């Protein structure tokens, strides 16, 4: 066990986790950001041609201006920006390290990592987001090699028949990207229309492509079974099942926080996976353990994003500083 005792360990190296680290550094707290993947791993896993919903000013952190080619940054521009911010502040990070467990002993927390180390800290912030755990259809064939819950780029699907499930931001943007690369795409949407939260400037373009017959869509429909080169689609209006050709299946049906991990470390969650926490300080039912960013809202991932989650670190650090437990 490392004998060093941190004031704060932040689990998650996304924008909200980095913002927490900046807030801690400004208050001279001894902190460490632990991330299971690369810096801003979730953004790195976004589609390569994706652009953010929010403007650059609204996803900037640490009082560092975000300069991009347009008002809405691309994935690459965001990766470059957050890397530059982390270097400007010389943030203390430990990447490619997964936190396996968190246990509280007396006034300290013990952090157990995938590197077989145990770190000690007085306070913990969980800023793990939600993008690492895709929602499952729980249908036969979902784990076959030609099925994915993430979308990277269109080139691998050229001259192929793709069935894509989902009607939100990710699906809408991926559908248009596939269209521009001539992919034979069929969208499968569970309800009668695309989600209202989908990027409003993309919906008219998508509807026009559907009207032209360039993109096929099946509303009121879900995937019931997946096999090599085929899917079985159930229409809930007619209650009929159709065998439909598919060389690849892309399931963009959303992501959720890791509820198992959150409960394992002692957090109380409601039926929607929302943790119990103080809305002002973001301290959970475990004294000294805080939540920041999207992990606060459980399955309602559309409620918190970089734009509002980036400010959580300030509240958390101010609450930590007000505690007698922090003794230099």
Short mmCIF file of C-alpha atoms in Angstrom, two decimals:
data_model
loop_
_atom_site.label_atom_id
_atom_site.label_comp_id
_atom_site.label_asym_id
_atom_site.label_seq_id
_atom_site.Cartn_x
_atom_site.Cartn_y
_atom_site.Cartn_z
CA UNK A 1 0.00 0.00 0.00
CA UNK A 2 1.17 3.50 -0.88
CA UNK A 3 1.50 5.43 2.41
CA UNK A 4 0.66 8.75 0.79
CA UNK A 5 -2.76 10.18 1.68
CA UNK A 6 -4.41 12.37 -0.96
CA UNK A 7 -6.95 15.05 -0.15
CA UNK A 8 -8.99 13.97 -3.15
CA UNK A 9 -9.02 11.20 -5.74
CA UNK A 10 -11.19 11.75 -8.81
CA UNK A 11 -12.38 8.66 -10.67
CA UNK A 12 -12.84 9.56 -14.32
CA UNK A 13 -10.71 11.62 -16.69
CA UNK A 14 -13.41 13.17 -18.86
CA UNK A 15 -14.10 16.92 -19.04
CA UNK A 16 -16.03 16.92 -15.74
CA UNK A 17 -13.29 14.95 -13.99
CA UNK A 18 -10.63 17.29 -15.38
CA UNK A 19 -12.67 20.29 -14.21
CA UNK A 20 -12.76 18.77 -10.71
CA UNK A 21 -8.98 18.40 -10.83
CA UNK A 22 -8.56 22.03 -11.86
CA UNK A 23 -10.79 23.17 -8.99
CA UNK A 24 -8.78 21.04 -6.55
CA UNK A 25 -5.48 22.37 -7.86
CA UNK A 26 -6.61 25.98 -7.56
CA UNK A 27 -7.36 25.33 -3.88
CA UNK A 28 -4.00 23.60 -3.32
CA UNK A 29 -5.52 20.21 -2.60
CA UNK A 30 -3.35 17.15 -3.11
CA UNK A 31 -5.38 15.26 -5.74
CA UNK A 32 -5.14 12.56 -8.39
CA UNK A 33 -7.34 11.86 -11.43
CA UNK A 34 -7.63 8.16 -12.25
CA UNK A 35 -8.96 7.14 -15.68
CA UNK A 36 -9.43 3.59 -16.94
CA UNK A 37 -8.60 4.58 -20.53
CA UNK A 38 -6.99 7.49 -22.30
CA UNK A 39 -7.47 11.11 -21.35
CA UNK A 40 -11.12 11.98 -22.15
CA UNK A 41 -11.64 8.35 -23.20
CA UNK A 42 -15.34 8.80 -23.88
CA UNK A 43 -14.73 11.60 -26.39
CA UNK A 44 -12.02 9.53 -28.05
CA UNK A 45 -14.65 6.82 -28.61
CA UNK A 46 -17.13 9.20 -30.23
CA UNK A 47 -17.74 8.91 -33.99
CA UNK A 48 -14.74 10.35 -35.81
CA UNK A 49 -16.73 13.00 -37.66
CA UNK A 50 -18.97 14.00 -34.76
CA UNK A 51 -19.64 17.62 -33.78
CA UNK A 52 -20.79 18.67 -30.32
CA UNK A 53 -24.30 19.87 -29.60
CA UNK A 54 -23.05 22.71 -27.38
CA UNK A 55 -20.99 25.66 -28.55
CA UNK A 56 -17.27 25.76 -27.73
CA UNK A 57 -17.82 28.42 -25.04
CA UNK A 58 -20.16 26.08 -23.18
CA UNK A 59 -17.80 23.10 -23.04
CA UNK A 60 -14.64 25.00 -22.14
CA UNK A 61 -13.11 24.32 -18.72
CA UNK A 62 -10.58 25.94 -16.43
CA UNK A 63 -11.12 29.46 -17.82
CA UNK A 64 -9.20 28.44 -20.95
CA UNK A 65 -10.85 29.68 -24.19
CA UNK A 66 -11.81 26.94 -26.65
CA UNK A 67 -10.82 27.99 -30.16
CA UNK A 68 -12.35 25.87 -32.94
CA UNK A 69 -13.06 26.23 -36.64
CA UNK A 70 -16.77 26.79 -35.93
CA UNK A 71 -19.16 27.46 -33.04
CA UNK A 72 -19.58 23.72 -32.49
CA UNK A 73 -16.36 21.78 -32.02
CA UNK A 74 -15.48 18.53 -33.73
CA UNK A 75 -14.37 15.45 -31.83
CA UNK A 76 -10.73 16.02 -32.83
CA UNK A 77 -10.83 19.66 -31.79
CA UNK A 78 -12.24 18.67 -28.40
CA UNK A 79 -9.56 16.03 -27.87
CA UNK A 80 -6.86 18.57 -28.69
CA UNK A 81 -8.44 21.18 -26.44
CA UNK A 82 -8.80 19.00 -23.34
CA UNK A 83 -5.28 17.66 -23.81
CA UNK A 84 -3.97 21.24 -23.97
CA UNK A 85 -5.91 22.19 -20.83
CA UNK A 86 -4.54 19.20 -18.94
CA UNK A 87 -1.02 20.19 -19.94
CA UNK A 88 -1.53 23.87 -19.13
CA UNK A 89 -2.52 22.99 -15.57
CA UNK A 90 -0.13 20.02 -15.40
CA UNK A 91 -3.01 17.98 -14.02
CA UNK A 92 -2.07 14.98 -11.91
CA UNK A 93 -3.45 11.97 -13.80
CA UNK A 94 -3.01 8.22 -13.80
CA UNK A 95 -4.35 6.84 -17.08
CA UNK A 96 -5.17 3.30 -18.20
CA UNK A 97 -5.93 2.44 -14.60
CA UNK A 98 -9.33 1.07 -13.61
CA UNK A 99 -10.68 1.58 -10.11
CA UNK A 100 -11.88 -1.83 -8.97
CA UNK A 101 -13.28 -0.88 -5.57
CA UNK A 102 -13.56 1.94 -3.05
CA UNK A 103 -13.78 1.21 0.66
CA UNK A 104 -14.06 3.60 3.57
CA UNK A 105 -12.02 2.90 6.69
CA UNK A 106 -12.36 5.32 9.59
CA UNK A 107 -11.73 8.77 8.08
CA UNK A 108 -10.01 7.56 4.90
CA UNK A 109 -10.95 5.85 1.67
CA UNK A 110 -8.95 3.03 0.15
CA UNK A 111 -8.92 2.95 -3.66
CA UNK A 112 -8.13 -0.45 -5.20
CA UNK A 113 -6.97 -0.31 -8.83
CA UNK A 114 -6.27 -2.66 -11.71
CA UNK A 115 -2.56 -2.08 -11.12
CA UNK A 116 -2.79 -4.05 -7.87
CA UNK A 117 -2.19 -0.91 -5.84
CA UNK A 118 -4.11 0.59 -2.96
CA UNK A 119 -4.30 4.37 -2.70
CA UNK A 120 -5.54 6.36 0.28
CA UNK A 121 -7.54 9.56 0.19
CA UNK A 122 -9.73 11.68 2.43
CA UNK A 123 -12.32 12.34 -0.27
CA UNK A 124 -13.47 10.76 -3.53
CA UNK A 125 -15.27 12.14 -6.57
CA UNK A 126 -16.91 9.69 -8.98
CA UNK A 127 -17.01 11.29 -12.44
CA UNK A 128 -17.23 8.16 -14.54
CA UNK A 129 -19.97 9.34 -16.91
CA UNK A 130 -22.01 6.75 -18.77
CA UNK A 131 -20.50 6.14 -22.21
CA UNK A 132 -18.56 3.04 -21.17
CA UNK A 133 -21.62 0.87 -20.58
CA UNK A 134 -23.95 0.53 -23.61
CA UNK A 135 -27.55 -0.49 -23.10
CA UNK A 136 -28.32 -4.02 -24.20
CA UNK A 137 -31.19 -5.30 -26.32
CA UNK A 138 -30.78 -8.69 -24.63
CA UNK A 139 -31.67 -10.56 -27.81
CA UNK A 140 -30.06 -13.67 -29.34
CA UNK A 141 -27.02 -12.80 -31.45
CA UNK A 142 -26.29 -9.45 -29.83
CA UNK A 143 -22.71 -10.48 -29.09
CA UNK A 144 -21.86 -11.65 -32.62
CA UNK A 145 -18.73 -10.09 -34.21
CA UNK A 146 -20.66 -8.04 -36.80
CA UNK A 147 -22.76 -6.33 -34.07
CA UNK A 148 -21.54 -3.17 -32.32
CA UNK A 149 -22.88 -0.71 -29.75
CA UNK A 150 -20.53 2.04 -30.93
CA UNK A 151 -20.15 3.87 -34.24
CA UNK A 152 -16.73 5.05 -35.42
CA UNK A 153 -16.88 5.85 -39.13
CA UNK A 154 -18.63 4.84 -42.36
CA UNK A 155 -15.82 3.33 -44.42
CA UNK A 156 -16.04 -0.17 -42.95
CA UNK A 157 -19.68 -0.37 -44.04
CA UNK A 158 -19.28 0.65 -47.70
CA UNK A 159 -21.17 -1.71 -50.09
CA UNK A 160 -22.78 -3.44 -47.11
CA UNK A 161 -26.32 -3.66 -45.76
CA UNK A 162 -26.48 -2.06 -42.31
CA UNK A 163 -29.38 -2.20 -39.86
CA UNK A 164 -29.11 0.42 -37.15
CA UNK A 165 -31.29 0.57 -34.03
CA UNK A 166 -31.85 3.90 -32.32
CA UNK A 167 -33.54 7.24 -32.83
CA UNK A 168 -31.45 9.69 -30.81
CA UNK A 169 -28.44 11.91 -31.45
CA UNK A 170 -25.97 9.15 -32.12
CA UNK A 171 -28.22 7.28 -34.54
CA UNK A 172 -29.27 10.39 -36.46
CA UNK A 173 -25.72 11.61 -36.96
CA UNK A 174 -24.42 8.14 -37.85
CA UNK A 175 -27.26 7.63 -40.34
CA UNK A 176 -26.37 10.77 -42.27
CA UNK A 177 -22.68 9.85 -42.24
CA UNK A 178 -23.51 6.42 -43.66
CA UNK A 179 -25.76 8.00 -46.30
CA UNK A 180 -22.94 10.28 -47.47
CA UNK A 181 -20.79 7.19 -47.99
CA UNK A 182 -23.39 5.33 -50.03
CA UNK A 183 -24.15 2.68 -47.41
CA UNK A 184 -27.39 0.69 -47.72
CA UNK A 185 -28.91 1.68 -44.37
CA UNK A 186 -32.13 0.73 -42.61
CA UNK A 187 -32.97 2.47 -39.33
CA UNK A 188 -35.05 0.66 -36.74
CA UNK A 189 -36.84 2.97 -34.30
CA UNK A 190 -38.88 1.63 -31.40
CA UNK A 191 -41.32 4.56 -31.28
CA UNK A 192 -43.23 6.55 -33.88
CA UNK A 193 -40.51 9.15 -34.48
CA UNK A 194 -36.97 10.19 -33.69
CA UNK A 195 -36.21 11.52 -30.21
CA UNK A 196 -37.04 15.15 -29.54
CA UNK A 197 -33.56 15.57 -28.05
CA UNK A 198 -31.86 14.69 -31.36
CA UNK A 199 -29.84 17.50 -32.95
CA UNK A 200 -32.54 19.70 -34.41
CA UNK A 201 -30.44 20.92 -37.34
CA UNK A 202 -29.90 17.34 -38.57
CA UNK A 203 -33.51 16.12 -38.48
CA UNK A 204 -34.70 17.96 -41.65
CA UNK A 205 -31.75 16.54 -43.59
CA UNK A 206 -32.52 13.03 -42.33
CA UNK A 207 -36.23 13.31 -43.17
CA UNK A 208 -35.40 14.46 -46.70
CA UNK A 209 -33.07 11.49 -47.22
CA UNK A 210 -35.83 9.17 -45.99
CA UNK A 211 -38.36 10.84 -48.30
CA UNK A 212 -35.98 10.29 -51.24
CA UNK A 213 -35.63 6.62 -50.31
CA UNK A 214 -31.89 7.01 -49.67
CA UNK A 215 -32.33 5.94 -46.05
CA UNK A 216 -34.95 3.37 -45.05
CA UNK A 217 -36.64 3.57 -41.65
CA UNK A 218 -38.98 1.26 -39.77
CA UNK A 219 -40.86 2.93 -36.91
CA UNK A 220 -42.68 1.01 -34.16
CA UNK A 221 -40.07 -1.72 -34.71
CA UNK A 222 -37.50 -3.56 -32.63
CA UNK A 223 -34.82 -6.15 -33.35
CA UNK A 224 -35.90 -9.52 -31.98
CA UNK A 225 -33.01 -11.72 -33.10
CA UNK A 226 -29.66 -11.36 -34.88
CA UNK A 227 -27.82 -13.90 -37.02
CA UNK A 228 -25.05 -13.71 -39.60
CA UNK A 229 -26.34 -11.51 -42.48
CA UNK A 230 -29.90 -11.38 -41.05
CA UNK A 231 -32.02 -9.76 -38.37
CA UNK A 232 -35.57 -10.48 -37.29
CA UNK A 233 -37.67 -7.33 -36.86
CA UNK A 234 -40.92 -7.15 -34.92
CA UNK A 235 -43.41 -4.42 -35.79
CA UNK A 236 -45.47 -3.55 -32.72
CA UNK A 237 -48.34 -2.07 -34.71
CA UNK A 238 -48.95 -5.19 -36.78
CA UNK A 239 -47.34 -7.66 -34.35
CA UNK A 240 -45.55 -9.28 -37.28
CA UNK A 241 -41.96 -10.49 -37.57
CA UNK A 242 -39.86 -9.91 -40.69
CA UNK A 243 -36.56 -11.57 -41.59
CA UNK A 244 -34.41 -8.74 -42.93
CA UNK A 245 -30.92 -8.73 -44.54
CA UNK A 246 -28.08 -7.18 -42.52
CA UNK A 247 -24.34 -7.59 -43.03
CA UNK A 248 -23.72 -5.37 -40.00
CA UNK A 249 -25.88 -4.35 -37.05
CA UNK A 250 -25.23 -1.07 -35.21
CA UNK A 251 -27.06 -0.67 -31.89
CA UNK A 252 -27.08 3.00 -30.89
CA UNK A 253 -29.72 2.71 -28.19
CA UNK A 254 -27.98 4.64 -25.45
CA UNK A 255 -25.63 4.14 -22.53
CA UNK A 256 -25.97 4.04 -18.75
CA UNK A 257 -23.75 4.60 -15.69
CA UNK A 258 -22.23 1.51 -14.14
CA UNK A 259 -24.84 0.93 -11.45
CA UNK A 260 -23.12 -2.22 -10.21
CA UNK A 261 -19.93 -0.30 -9.46
CA UNK A 262 -21.78 2.58 -7.82
CA UNK A 263 -23.66 0.23 -5.50
CA UNK A 264 -20.50 -1.76 -4.81
CA UNK A 265 -18.79 1.34 -3.40
CA UNK A 266 -21.78 2.09 -1.16
CA UNK A 267 -23.97 4.52 -3.09
CA UNK A 268 -27.74 4.34 -2.75
CA UNK A 269 -29.47 4.31 -6.16
CA UNK A 270 -33.14 4.61 -6.99
CA UNK A 271 -34.89 2.49 -9.61
CA UNK A 272 -33.61 4.84 -12.36
CA UNK A 273 -30.01 4.45 -11.15
CA UNK A 274 -29.94 8.01 -9.79
CA UNK A 275 -27.60 8.16 -6.77
CA UNK A 276 -28.61 9.81 -3.50
CA UNK A 277 -26.69 13.08 -3.15
CA UNK A 278 -26.96 16.62 -1.82
CA UNK A 279 -27.94 18.90 -4.75
CA UNK A 280 -25.76 21.73 -3.42
CA UNK A 281 -22.57 19.94 -2.43
CA UNK A 282 -22.97 16.74 -4.52
CA UNK A 283 -21.93 14.65 -1.50
CA UNK A 284 -23.59 11.23 -1.52
CA UNK A 285 -24.98 9.08 1.28
CA UNK A 286 -21.34 8.10 1.93
CA UNK A 287 -19.71 10.99 3.75
CA UNK A 288 -16.74 12.29 1.78
CA UNK A 289 -17.78 10.61 -1.47
CA UNK A 290 -19.15 12.87 -4.23
CA UNK A 291 -20.61 12.47 -7.71
CA UNK A 292 -19.92 14.83 -10.62
CA UNK A 293 -21.14 15.00 -14.19
CA UNK A 294 -23.56 12.68 -15.93
CA UNK A 295 -23.25 9.94 -13.34
CA UNK A 296 -25.56 12.07 -11.17
CA UNK A 297 -28.61 11.52 -13.36
CA UNK A 298 -28.74 7.74 -13.76
CA UNK A 299 -30.45 6.61 -16.95
CA UNK A 300 -31.60 10.19 -17.67
CA UNK A 301 -28.34 10.93 -19.45
CA UNK A 302 -29.82 13.83 -21.40
CA UNK A 303 -30.12 15.95 -18.24
CA UNK A 304 -26.44 16.48 -17.48
CA UNK A 305 -23.61 16.92 -19.97
CA UNK A 306 -20.34 18.84 -20.20
CA UNK A 307 -22.14 22.18 -20.38
CA UNK A 308 -23.56 21.93 -16.85
CA UNK A 309 -21.44 19.15 -15.35
CA UNK A 310 -18.20 21.11 -15.79
CA UNK A 311 -19.17 23.34 -12.83
CA UNK A 312 -19.70 20.53 -10.33
CA UNK A 313 -16.06 20.47 -9.26
CA UNK A 314 -16.23 23.99 -7.83
CA UNK A 315 -19.08 23.10 -5.47
CA UNK A 316 -17.42 19.86 -4.44
CA UNK A 317 -14.02 21.38 -3.72
CA UNK A 318 -15.53 24.27 -1.75
CA UNK A 319 -17.43 21.77 0.40
CA UNK A 320 -14.27 19.73 0.94
CA UNK A 321 -12.39 22.85 2.00
CA UNK A 322 -15.10 23.67 4.53
CA UNK A 323 -14.55 20.34 6.29
CA UNK A 324 -12.30 19.91 9.26
CA UNK A 325 -11.04 16.64 7.73
CA UNK A 326 -8.65 18.46 5.39
CA UNK A 327 -5.54 19.08 7.44
CA UNK A 328 -2.33 20.06 5.79
#
